[in-house]
């Protein structure tokens, strides 16, 4: 049914384009309809024989006009083809893309929690790990990837308790199942800092104050620790593998993972609460 509807739409669009672009086409249609009406009227008023003769004449005239139309289309087929492409391709593309976003499945504000993860969340209250030394966040390698990280807030106490418990569980899964030690790069972010980062350009963030879940303690940027050093860049195969595993664990815990976004932020995760962030 869908394919039939698309085919019907295409045929009607081509016909309308022909009428709009070619005055000769409109003239042919108008004249044909006028003649048809006249002939039919005469046929109804006249006898059967006269009607037959008129119908035959109408058929000959229509055949001649069809022949002229076909000849015209043959001469102008490139122009007509270009018009059909311009009129049909944009609507078709819009129709095909309207049912999906750049990253499907991430338009809603909440995500389902894996049943096993939900059971773990109902158990013990997890405690925040000891923070790495401050110098870990100010090395040349780290600053190159994440500038202004030295002034970021990494206090677990400023995070929303529900989000903090889910993130701590993700940290435990990454450590116990996959052998990755993780650390928060930035958790809560003040509105002033959010605007400062936004002013640095879209390569840092597109969100202004209160357009990010960071302002509500519902988001965190995280990375991995290897041999006491912070590894952030996804160009490192070991780190990239870790980000993939982190995304799976975060989504299982009901969090939204930034690695699914158009501007991929592999270390970011957030707990979306409807009505929290300004759109």
Tab-separated table of C-alpha atoms in Angstrom:
chain	number	residue	atom	x	y	z
A	1	UNK	CA	0.000	0.000	0.000
A	2	UNK	CA	2.848	2.360	0.840
A	3	UNK	CA	4.611	1.703	-2.466
A	4	UNK	CA	1.366	2.211	-4.371
A	5	UNK	CA	0.801	5.520	-2.587
A	6	UNK	CA	4.336	6.663	-3.413
A	7	UNK	CA	3.886	5.659	-7.062
A	8	UNK	CA	0.573	7.505	-7.271
A	9	UNK	CA	2.177	10.569	-5.691
A	10	UNK	CA	5.024	10.406	-8.209
A	11	UNK	CA	2.655	10.167	-11.197
A	12	UNK	CA	0.491	13.036	-9.979
A	13	UNK	CA	3.576	15.152	-9.307
A	14	UNK	CA	4.903	14.526	-12.812
A	15	UNK	CA	1.541	15.436	-14.335
A	16	UNK	CA	1.284	18.621	-12.313
A	17	UNK	CA	4.867	19.556	-13.191
A	18	UNK	CA	4.064	19.106	-16.873
A	19	UNK	CA	1.040	21.376	-16.574
A	20	UNK	CA	2.968	24.019	-14.634
A	21	UNK	CA	6.092	24.099	-16.757
A	22	UNK	CA	4.682	23.705	-20.265
A	23	UNK	CA	1.948	26.063	-21.517
A	24	UNK	CA	1.443	23.829	-24.544
A	25	UNK	CA	0.568	21.005	-22.191
A	26	UNK	CA	-2.035	23.084	-20.401
A	27	UNK	CA	-3.486	24.128	-23.739
A	28	UNK	CA	-3.718	20.538	-24.881
A	29	UNK	CA	-5.518	19.495	-21.703
A	30	UNK	CA	-7.920	22.444	-21.755
A	31	UNK	CA	-8.738	22.012	-25.432
A	32	UNK	CA	-9.183	18.284	-25.066
A	33	UNK	CA	-11.552	18.721	-22.132
A	34	UNK	CA	-13.478	21.415	-24.002
A	35	UNK	CA	-13.828	19.338	-27.111
A	36	UNK	CA	-14.800	16.344	-25.078
A	37	UNK	CA	-17.558	18.315	-23.378
A	38	UNK	CA	-18.839	19.666	-26.682
A	39	UNK	CA	-18.803	16.282	-28.334
A	40	UNK	CA	-20.549	14.628	-25.438
A	41	UNK	CA	-23.219	17.321	-25.451
A	42	UNK	CA	-23.853	16.887	-29.132
A	43	UNK	CA	-23.945	13.163	-28.763
A	44	UNK	CA	-26.587	13.388	-26.074
A	45	UNK	CA	-28.666	15.728	-28.257
A	46	UNK	CA	-28.169	13.889	-31.493
A	47	UNK	CA	-28.931	10.390	-32.595
A	48	UNK	CA	-26.905	7.317	-32.174
A	49	UNK	CA	-25.295	7.478	-35.613
A	50	UNK	CA	-24.308	11.070	-35.270
A	51	UNK	CA	-22.837	10.304	-31.850
A	52	UNK	CA	-20.793	7.481	-33.271
A	53	UNK	CA	-19.440	9.713	-36.019
A	54	UNK	CA	-18.610	12.468	-33.585
A	55	UNK	CA	-16.933	10.025	-31.253
A	56	UNK	CA	-14.836	8.743	-34.132
A	57	UNK	CA	-13.887	12.299	-35.024
A	58	UNK	CA	-13.053	13.023	-31.410
A	59	UNK	CA	-10.901	9.924	-31.292
A	60	UNK	CA	-9.004	11.040	-34.382
A	61	UNK	CA	-8.519	14.509	-32.986
A	62	UNK	CA	-7.420	13.145	-29.625
A	63	UNK	CA	-5.022	10.770	-31.335
A	64	UNK	CA	-3.522	13.681	-33.253
A	65	UNK	CA	-3.139	15.697	-30.096
A	66	UNK	CA	-1.556	12.763	-28.264
A	67	UNK	CA	0.877	12.399	-31.111
A	68	UNK	CA	1.804	16.076	-30.881
A	69	UNK	CA	2.180	15.828	-27.118
A	70	UNK	CA	4.447	12.803	-27.441
A	71	UNK	CA	6.537	14.613	-30.034
A	72	UNK	CA	6.798	17.614	-27.729
A	73	UNK	CA	7.842	15.444	-24.773
A	74	UNK	CA	10.418	13.705	-26.911
A	75	UNK	CA	12.012	17.046	-27.759
A	76	UNK	CA	11.893	18.372	-24.187
A	77	UNK	CA	12.396	15.182	-22.187
A	78	UNK	CA	15.567	16.411	-20.453
A	79	UNK	CA	13.835	19.513	-19.138
A	80	UNK	CA	10.835	17.496	-18.014
A	81	UNK	CA	13.075	14.938	-16.304
A	82	UNK	CA	14.918	17.671	-14.426
A	83	UNK	CA	11.597	19.166	-13.295
A	84	UNK	CA	10.380	15.791	-12.046
A	85	UNK	CA	13.590	15.253	-10.070
A	86	UNK	CA	13.360	18.692	-8.466
A	87	UNK	CA	9.730	18.172	-7.516
A	88	UNK	CA	9.882	14.585	-6.296
A	89	UNK	CA	13.298	14.026	-4.715
A	90	UNK	CA	12.948	16.549	-1.828
A	91	UNK	CA	9.531	15.234	-0.691
A	92	UNK	CA	10.725	11.639	-0.942
A	93	UNK	CA	13.853	12.383	1.078
A	94	UNK	CA	11.799	14.204	3.682
A	95	UNK	CA	9.410	11.280	3.901
A	96	UNK	CA	12.186	8.733	4.297
A	97	UNK	CA	14.044	10.737	6.900
A	98	UNK	CA	11.053	11.919	8.888
A	99	UNK	CA	10.637	8.577	10.616
A	100	UNK	CA	14.128	8.556	12.091
A	101	UNK	CA	16.573	10.926	13.652
A	102	UNK	CA	20.353	11.045	13.234
A	103	UNK	CA	20.588	8.690	16.185
A	104	UNK	CA	17.455	6.678	16.539
A	105	UNK	CA	16.130	5.697	19.931
A	106	UNK	CA	17.500	8.706	21.823
A	107	UNK	CA	14.710	11.259	21.554
A	108	UNK	CA	12.940	10.413	24.778
A	109	UNK	CA	13.898	11.817	28.167
A	110	UNK	CA	14.173	8.456	29.909
A	111	UNK	CA	15.542	5.027	29.112
A	112	UNK	CA	14.553	1.641	30.426
A	113	UNK	CA	16.790	0.092	33.049
A	114	UNK	CA	18.130	-3.392	32.522
A	115	UNK	CA	16.358	-5.778	34.947
A	116	UNK	CA	19.635	-7.029	36.385
A	117	UNK	CA	20.888	-3.484	36.856
A	118	UNK	CA	17.607	-2.513	38.514
A	119	UNK	CA	18.125	-5.316	41.036
A	120	UNK	CA	21.612	-4.101	41.834
A	121	UNK	CA	20.386	-0.545	42.289
A	122	UNK	CA	17.906	-1.737	44.900
A	123	UNK	CA	20.695	-3.271	46.931
A	124	UNK	CA	23.594	-1.616	48.724
A	125	UNK	CA	24.363	2.084	48.544
A	126	UNK	CA	27.586	2.490	46.605
A	127	UNK	CA	30.198	4.949	47.806
A	128	UNK	CA	32.306	7.233	45.657
A	129	UNK	CA	35.887	6.132	44.971
A	130	UNK	CA	38.850	8.159	46.147
A	131	UNK	CA	39.594	10.936	43.643
A	132	UNK	CA	42.807	10.763	41.621
A	133	UNK	CA	45.537	13.310	42.406
A	134	UNK	CA	44.799	16.780	40.915
A	135	UNK	CA	47.936	16.624	38.783
A	136	UNK	CA	46.375	13.767	36.808
A	137	UNK	CA	43.947	16.232	35.249
A	138	UNK	CA	46.548	18.837	34.226
A	139	UNK	CA	49.057	16.857	32.156
A	140	UNK	CA	49.877	18.076	28.650
A	141	UNK	CA	48.111	15.106	27.067
A	142	UNK	CA	44.917	15.730	29.034
A	143	UNK	CA	44.937	19.504	28.505
A	144	UNK	CA	45.316	19.019	24.771
A	145	UNK	CA	42.091	17.014	24.623
A	146	UNK	CA	40.144	18.710	27.417
A	147	UNK	CA	41.224	22.320	28.065
A	148	UNK	CA	40.024	24.094	31.239
A	149	UNK	CA	39.693	20.750	32.991
A	150	UNK	CA	41.750	21.949	35.957
A	151	UNK	CA	38.818	24.135	37.108
A	152	UNK	CA	36.157	21.437	36.640
A	153	UNK	CA	34.110	20.174	39.592
A	154	UNK	CA	34.425	16.472	40.403
A	155	UNK	CA	32.563	16.360	43.705
A	156	UNK	CA	30.262	13.334	43.815
A	157	UNK	CA	28.229	14.982	46.592
A	158	UNK	CA	26.977	17.627	44.160
A	159	UNK	CA	25.474	15.040	41.842
A	160	UNK	CA	21.848	13.989	42.016
A	161	UNK	CA	21.740	10.922	44.310
A	162	UNK	CA	19.851	8.730	41.826
A	163	UNK	CA	22.254	9.624	39.023
A	164	UNK	CA	25.282	9.168	41.280
A	165	UNK	CA	24.200	5.645	42.265
A	166	UNK	CA	23.708	4.629	38.637
A	167	UNK	CA	27.049	6.061	37.621
A	168	UNK	CA	28.817	4.364	40.519
A	169	UNK	CA	27.274	1.078	39.446
A	170	UNK	CA	28.559	1.662	35.923
A	171	UNK	CA	32.028	2.306	37.379
A	172	UNK	CA	31.816	-0.992	39.297
A	173	UNK	CA	30.759	-2.912	36.179
A	174	UNK	CA	33.609	-1.384	34.181
A	175	UNK	CA	36.115	-2.377	36.872
A	176	UNK	CA	34.868	-5.841	37.811
A	177	UNK	CA	33.760	-7.088	34.387
A	178	UNK	CA	36.115	-5.301	32.024
A	179	UNK	CA	39.124	-4.209	34.092
A	180	UNK	CA	38.769	-0.478	33.482
A	181	UNK	CA	39.328	2.029	36.281
A	182	UNK	CA	37.285	5.182	35.718
A	183	UNK	CA	37.283	8.724	37.014
A	184	UNK	CA	34.991	11.708	36.695
A	185	UNK	CA	36.414	14.531	34.611
A	186	UNK	CA	33.548	16.871	35.424
A	187	UNK	CA	30.236	16.448	37.205
A	188	UNK	CA	28.242	19.409	38.421
A	189	UNK	CA	28.854	22.518	36.310
A	190	UNK	CA	27.823	26.015	37.310
A	191	UNK	CA	25.822	28.187	34.888
A	192	UNK	CA	28.767	30.585	34.646
A	193	UNK	CA	31.157	27.815	33.661
A	194	UNK	CA	28.623	26.433	31.193
A	195	UNK	CA	28.473	29.797	29.427
A	196	UNK	CA	32.264	30.041	29.453
A	197	UNK	CA	32.589	26.643	27.797
A	198	UNK	CA	29.850	27.482	25.276
A	199	UNK	CA	31.729	30.665	24.350
A	200	UNK	CA	34.752	28.523	23.482
A	201	UNK	CA	32.852	27.146	20.483
A	202	UNK	CA	30.855	24.104	19.367
A	203	UNK	CA	33.923	21.875	19.610
A	204	UNK	CA	33.574	22.208	23.403
A	205	UNK	CA	29.801	22.426	23.846
A	206	UNK	CA	26.704	23.827	22.170
A	207	UNK	CA	24.749	24.116	25.423
A	208	UNK	CA	24.458	27.369	27.329
A	209	UNK	CA	23.499	27.798	30.979
A	210	UNK	CA	20.635	25.534	32.072
A	211	UNK	CA	20.601	23.831	28.674
A	212	UNK	CA	22.799	21.059	30.069
A	213	UNK	CA	22.076	18.391	32.651
A	214	UNK	CA	25.395	19.280	34.259
A	215	UNK	CA	23.716	22.282	35.948
A	216	UNK	CA	21.339	19.927	37.743
A	217	UNK	CA	23.880	17.333	38.843
A	218	UNK	CA	22.414	14.861	36.360
A	219	UNK	CA	25.396	14.497	34.027
A	220	UNK	CA	29.073	13.641	34.167
A	221	UNK	CA	32.024	13.380	31.810
A	222	UNK	CA	34.217	10.378	32.552
A	223	UNK	CA	37.458	8.797	31.349
A	224	UNK	CA	39.818	5.937	32.154
A	225	UNK	CA	42.881	5.529	34.347
A	226	UNK	CA	45.759	3.413	33.071
A	227	UNK	CA	48.964	3.056	35.051
A	228	UNK	CA	48.005	6.096	37.097
A	229	UNK	CA	47.491	8.295	34.040
A	230	UNK	CA	44.258	9.650	32.632
A	231	UNK	CA	43.417	8.388	29.134
A	232	UNK	CA	40.768	10.452	27.361
A	233	UNK	CA	41.361	10.366	23.614
A	234	UNK	CA	39.292	7.835	21.687
A	235	UNK	CA	42.220	7.580	19.263
A	236	UNK	CA	43.730	5.199	21.800
A	237	UNK	CA	42.309	1.747	20.868
A	238	UNK	CA	42.227	0.671	24.524
A	239	UNK	CA	40.274	3.786	25.481
A	240	UNK	CA	37.920	3.464	22.509
A	241	UNK	CA	37.101	-0.089	23.510
A	242	UNK	CA	36.474	1.177	27.031
A	243	UNK	CA	34.098	3.860	25.789
A	244	UNK	CA	32.092	1.262	23.899
A	245	UNK	CA	31.779	-0.905	27.001
A	246	UNK	CA	30.992	2.164	29.077
A	247	UNK	CA	28.167	3.093	26.696
A	248	UNK	CA	26.627	-0.363	27.024
A	249	UNK	CA	26.819	-0.260	30.821
A	250	UNK	CA	25.472	3.284	31.026
A	251	UNK	CA	22.488	2.499	28.828
A	252	UNK	CA	21.772	-0.661	30.830
A	253	UNK	CA	21.624	1.562	33.917
A	254	UNK	CA	19.029	3.783	32.257
A	255	UNK	CA	21.424	6.605	31.385
A	256	UNK	CA	21.768	8.446	28.101
A	257	UNK	CA	25.227	7.967	26.576
A	258	UNK	CA	26.833	10.830	24.655
A	259	UNK	CA	28.513	8.441	22.253
A	260	UNK	CA	25.177	8.113	20.418
A	261	UNK	CA	24.977	11.812	19.617
A	262	UNK	CA	25.813	13.465	16.309
A	263	UNK	CA	28.694	15.286	18.006
A	264	UNK	CA	29.915	12.202	19.809
A	265	UNK	CA	30.891	12.685	23.458
A	266	UNK	CA	32.007	9.206	24.429
A	267	UNK	CA	32.728	9.910	28.097
A	268	UNK	CA	29.457	11.710	28.765
A	269	UNK	CA	26.395	10.178	30.387
A	270	UNK	CA	23.319	11.776	31.871
A	271	UNK	CA	20.082	10.911	33.619
A	272	UNK	CA	17.321	12.631	31.687
A	273	UNK	CA	14.395	13.949	33.671
A	274	UNK	CA	11.515	15.421	31.681
A	275	UNK	CA	11.113	19.181	32.032
A	276	UNK	CA	14.511	19.723	33.603
A	277	UNK	CA	16.529	21.215	30.773
A	278	UNK	CA	15.483	24.232	28.706
A	279	UNK	CA	15.031	23.304	25.056
